[in-house]
Amino acid sequence: MTRLRDRYEALLLDLDGTLYRGPVVIEGAPEALVDDVGGQRLVYVTNNASRAPKTVAEHLSELGFPASTEDVVTSAQAAAGLLAERLSPGSTVLVVGTDDLAREVDAVGLTSIRRFDEDAPAAVVQGHSPQTAWPDLAEAAYALRAGALWVAANTDRTLPNERGLAPGNGSMVAALVAASDREPIVAGKPYAPLLEDALTRAGTRSALVVGDRMDTDIEGANRVGLESLLVLTGVSTLDELRAAPPERVPTFVADSLAALNHPPLEFDVDGDPRQALAELSVGNPGRAVTVRAVDSEIR
């Protein structure tokens, strides 16, 4: 029988909670991906805008994943692309985030700044940084109140690490929503820009989105018409999946990435797709369960 991964030309892989938690690799994840890749394109797609693609690729390589800079697509890149589409070259952009995010802004012909005096910047871009503090948020609030365009790299409320769930960029975005009475344009998952960038990098739409969050990875896959695998190694749980709205229901669910290298347990078209979840607890570790019919409407 055909392995799950063999149905696709590319795998679009989330990072935090799917491949690693902070500096700690998820057990068995590298081995699952390098098991007879067979020419598939592996594209690493991260909502975390804090690090440059080169730094992400080096981290992945250190953990045992086959990765180069060209294999990494970040929400910082997607956010910078959105800004470049909407602003004139050289426009100033107030950066709330890391220096790597600022460099992505500069790379598309815009001018990154951290503070302003009289003339408000044309835009604010916000991405995760553990150093973001009240003065950074206040500066952004002043700019947003003055009419600046607002692009958020992502709105993940939490960020998985080796200790648990820490506040994510979405928690900081929520503070600015409250302070500005504005809502940002979002570049990262579940919105289309980041995944469309990843598909362009992969060179095919025959791709499986693999991730641990229903509200970003899975909903994002559904928005752009791709099939998806939810792995239960990060944020989302089986209990949450049982209660999930249709737009957050994955094609497949599994306890680990090992499911990529085995045929999935097939969907019973005459039954309730949520009942397939019971298969995970009756002796099928390492196998994906089909939650909804492949190529079906989202149910």
Short mmCIF file of C-alpha atoms in Angstrom, two decimals, residues 64-255:
data_model
loop_
_atom_site.label_atom_id
_atom_site.label_comp_id
_atom_site.label_asym_id
_atom_site.label_seq_id
_atom_site.Cartn_x
_atom_site.Cartn_y
_atom_site.Cartn_z
CA GLY A 64 19.18 16.22 12.32
CA PHE A 65 16.76 17.54 9.70
CA PRO A 66 17.84 17.90 6.05
CA ALA A 67 17.56 21.66 5.52
CA SER A 68 19.18 24.51 3.62
CA THR A 69 18.34 28.20 3.62
CA GLU A 70 16.30 27.78 0.43
CA ASP A 71 14.11 25.19 2.16
CA VAL A 72 12.90 27.67 4.82
CA VAL A 73 9.98 30.08 4.37
CA THR A 74 9.16 32.44 7.25
CA SER A 75 6.29 34.72 8.15
CA ALA A 76 8.82 37.58 8.30
CA GLN A 77 9.42 37.11 4.56
CA ALA A 78 5.68 36.95 3.88
CA ALA A 79 5.05 40.07 5.97
CA ALA A 80 7.78 41.99 4.15
CA GLY A 81 6.28 40.90 0.83
CA LEU A 82 2.84 42.20 1.86
CA LEU A 83 4.37 45.55 2.84
CA ALA A 84 6.25 45.83 -0.45
CA GLU A 85 3.01 45.25 -2.37
CA ARG A 86 1.25 48.09 -0.54
CA LEU A 87 3.95 50.74 0.01
CA SER A 88 6.18 52.88 -2.18
CA PRO A 89 9.89 51.99 -2.28
CA GLY A 90 11.80 53.56 0.60
CA SER A 91 8.73 53.98 2.82
CA THR A 92 9.43 53.81 6.54
CA VAL A 93 8.21 50.78 8.49
CA LEU A 94 8.22 50.68 12.29
CA VAL A 95 9.43 47.23 13.35
CA VAL A 96 8.17 45.54 16.50
CA GLY A 97 10.27 42.38 16.55
CA THR A 98 13.81 41.15 15.99
CA ASP A 99 16.60 42.58 13.88
CA ASP A 100 16.07 39.66 11.48
CA LEU A 101 12.53 40.92 10.83
CA ALA A 102 13.92 44.42 10.22
CA ARG A 103 16.41 43.00 7.72
CA GLU A 104 13.58 41.35 5.77
CA VAL A 105 11.85 44.75 5.57
CA ASP A 106 15.04 46.39 4.30
CA ALA A 107 15.56 43.58 1.78
CA VAL A 108 12.35 44.46 -0.09
CA GLY A 109 13.35 48.10 -0.54
CA LEU A 110 11.66 49.62 2.49
CA THR A 111 13.26 51.46 5.42
CA SER A 112 13.00 49.88 8.86
CA ILE A 113 12.90 52.12 11.94
CA ARG A 114 12.38 51.56 15.67
CA ARG A 115 11.26 55.02 16.83
CA PHE A 116 9.86 58.18 15.23
CA ASP A 117 9.47 61.79 16.30
CA GLU A 118 7.18 63.87 14.09
CA ASP A 119 6.35 62.02 10.87
CA ALA A 120 4.53 58.76 11.49
CA PRO A 121 5.83 55.74 9.56
CA ALA A 122 3.89 54.39 6.60
CA ALA A 123 3.45 51.03 8.32
CA VAL A 124 3.99 48.94 11.42
CA VAL A 125 5.15 45.33 11.14
CA GLN A 126 4.97 43.08 14.19
CA GLY A 127 6.65 39.73 14.75
CA HIS A 128 7.66 37.63 17.74
CA SER A 129 10.59 38.70 19.87
CA PRO A 130 11.21 37.72 23.49
CA GLN A 131 12.63 41.24 23.99
CA THR A 132 9.44 43.11 23.00
CA ALA A 133 8.59 45.51 25.84
CA TRP A 134 6.09 48.26 26.70
CA PRO A 135 8.06 51.04 24.91
CA ASP A 136 7.98 49.01 21.67
CA LEU A 137 4.22 48.49 21.90
CA ALA A 138 3.65 52.13 22.82
CA GLU A 139 5.63 53.35 19.80
CA ALA A 140 3.57 51.08 17.55
CA ALA A 141 0.32 52.27 19.14
CA TYR A 142 1.23 55.91 18.41
CA ALA A 143 1.92 55.01 14.76
CA LEU A 144 -1.30 53.02 14.39
CA ARG A 145 -3.34 55.86 15.90
CA ALA A 146 -1.74 58.10 13.28
CA GLY A 147 -2.99 55.87 10.47
CA ALA A 148 -0.05 53.59 9.69
CA LEU A 149 -0.71 50.34 7.82
CA TRP A 150 -0.38 47.36 10.20
CA VAL A 151 0.94 43.95 9.18
CA ALA A 152 1.39 41.16 11.74
CA ALA A 153 3.67 38.29 10.84
CA ASN A 154 1.36 35.91 12.70
CA THR A 155 -1.22 35.82 15.47
CA ASP A 156 -0.36 32.57 17.30
CA ARG A 157 -1.47 33.18 20.88
CA THR A 158 1.07 30.70 22.26
CA LEU A 159 4.53 29.42 21.36
CA PRO A 160 5.51 25.83 22.32
CA ASN A 161 8.88 25.38 23.98
CA GLU A 162 10.60 22.79 26.16
CA ARG A 163 8.80 24.11 29.28
CA GLY A 164 5.28 24.33 27.84
CA LEU A 165 3.29 27.07 26.11
CA ALA A 166 4.73 30.58 26.27
CA PRO A 167 3.02 33.76 25.02
CA GLY A 168 3.23 34.01 21.25
CA ASN A 169 3.13 36.97 18.89
CA GLY A 170 -0.66 36.90 18.92
CA SER A 171 -0.67 37.79 22.60
CA MET A 172 1.37 40.91 21.83
CA VAL A 173 -0.81 41.69 18.82
CA ALA A 174 -3.85 41.50 21.12
CA ALA A 175 -2.33 44.22 23.30
CA LEU A 176 -2.01 46.53 20.29
CA VAL A 177 -5.53 45.70 19.12
CA ALA A 178 -6.78 46.88 22.51
CA ALA A 179 -4.58 49.99 22.45
CA SER A 180 -5.30 51.06 18.86
CA ASP A 181 -8.82 49.83 18.10
CA ARG A 182 -7.31 48.42 14.89
CA GLU A 183 -6.91 44.94 13.39
CA PRO A 184 -3.79 43.92 11.46
CA ILE A 185 -3.35 42.30 8.07
CA VAL A 186 -1.85 38.89 8.89
CA ALA A 187 0.85 37.30 6.74
CA GLY A 188 1.23 33.94 8.48
CA LYS A 189 -0.94 30.87 8.84
CA PRO A 190 -3.94 30.49 8.74
CA TYR A 191 -3.91 33.25 6.14
CA ALA A 192 -2.79 32.57 2.60
CA PRO A 193 0.39 34.66 2.01
CA LEU A 194 2.86 32.43 3.86
CA LEU A 195 1.50 29.14 2.49
CA GLU A 196 1.36 30.57 -1.04
CA ASP A 197 5.01 31.60 -0.67
CA ALA A 198 5.79 28.04 0.44
CA LEU A 199 3.99 26.56 -2.56
CA THR A 200 5.96 28.83 -4.88
CA ARG A 201 9.18 27.66 -3.20
CA ALA A 202 8.10 24.01 -3.53
CA GLY A 203 7.24 24.44 -7.21
CA THR A 204 4.06 22.37 -6.90
CA ARG A 205 0.57 22.42 -5.40
CA SER A 206 0.74 18.66 -4.81
CA ALA A 207 1.63 19.29 -1.18
CA LEU A 208 0.66 18.10 2.29
CA VAL A 209 0.63 20.63 5.13
CA VAL A 210 1.97 19.07 8.35
CA GLY A 211 1.53 20.84 11.68
CA ASP A 212 0.44 20.72 15.31
CA ARG A 213 -2.09 23.59 15.40
CA MET A 214 -5.61 23.45 14.04
CA ASP A 215 -6.05 27.22 14.24
CA THR A 216 -2.99 27.94 12.05
CA ASP A 217 -1.60 24.96 10.13
CA ILE A 218 -4.85 23.11 9.47
CA GLU A 219 -7.13 26.08 8.91
CA GLY A 220 -4.43 27.55 6.67
CA ALA A 221 -4.29 24.37 4.59
CA ASN A 222 -8.06 24.40 4.18
CA ARG A 223 -8.03 28.06 3.13
CA VAL A 224 -5.65 27.39 0.23
CA GLY A 225 -7.17 24.05 -0.78
CA LEU A 226 -4.45 21.69 0.48
CA GLU A 227 -4.69 18.42 2.40
CA SER A 228 -3.23 18.33 5.90
CA LEU A 229 -1.84 16.12 8.65
CA LEU A 230 -2.34 17.16 12.28
CA VAL A 231 0.34 15.71 14.57
CA LEU A 232 -0.43 15.56 18.29
CA THR A 233 3.06 16.60 19.42
CA GLY A 234 2.42 20.28 20.12
CA VAL A 235 -0.58 22.48 20.82
CA SER A 236 -3.80 20.88 19.53
CA THR A 237 -5.30 17.81 21.19
CA LEU A 238 -7.76 15.07 20.31
CA ASP A 239 -10.38 16.63 22.57
CA GLU A 240 -10.05 19.91 20.67
CA LEU A 241 -10.28 18.08 17.36
CA ARG A 242 -13.52 16.38 18.38
CA ALA A 243 -15.07 19.81 18.92
CA ALA A 244 -13.37 21.60 16.01
CA PRO A 245 -15.38 23.64 13.48
CA PRO A 246 -15.24 22.38 9.89
CA GLU A 247 -12.59 24.86 8.75
CA ARG A 248 -10.15 23.42 11.30
CA VAL A 249 -10.67 19.73 10.59
CA PRO A 250 -7.55 18.11 9.04
CA THR A 251 -7.49 15.45 6.36
CA PHE A 252 -5.43 13.17 8.62
CA VAL A 253 -4.43 13.03 12.29
CA ALA A 254 -1.56 11.06 13.86
CA ASP A 255 0.40 10.85 17.08
#
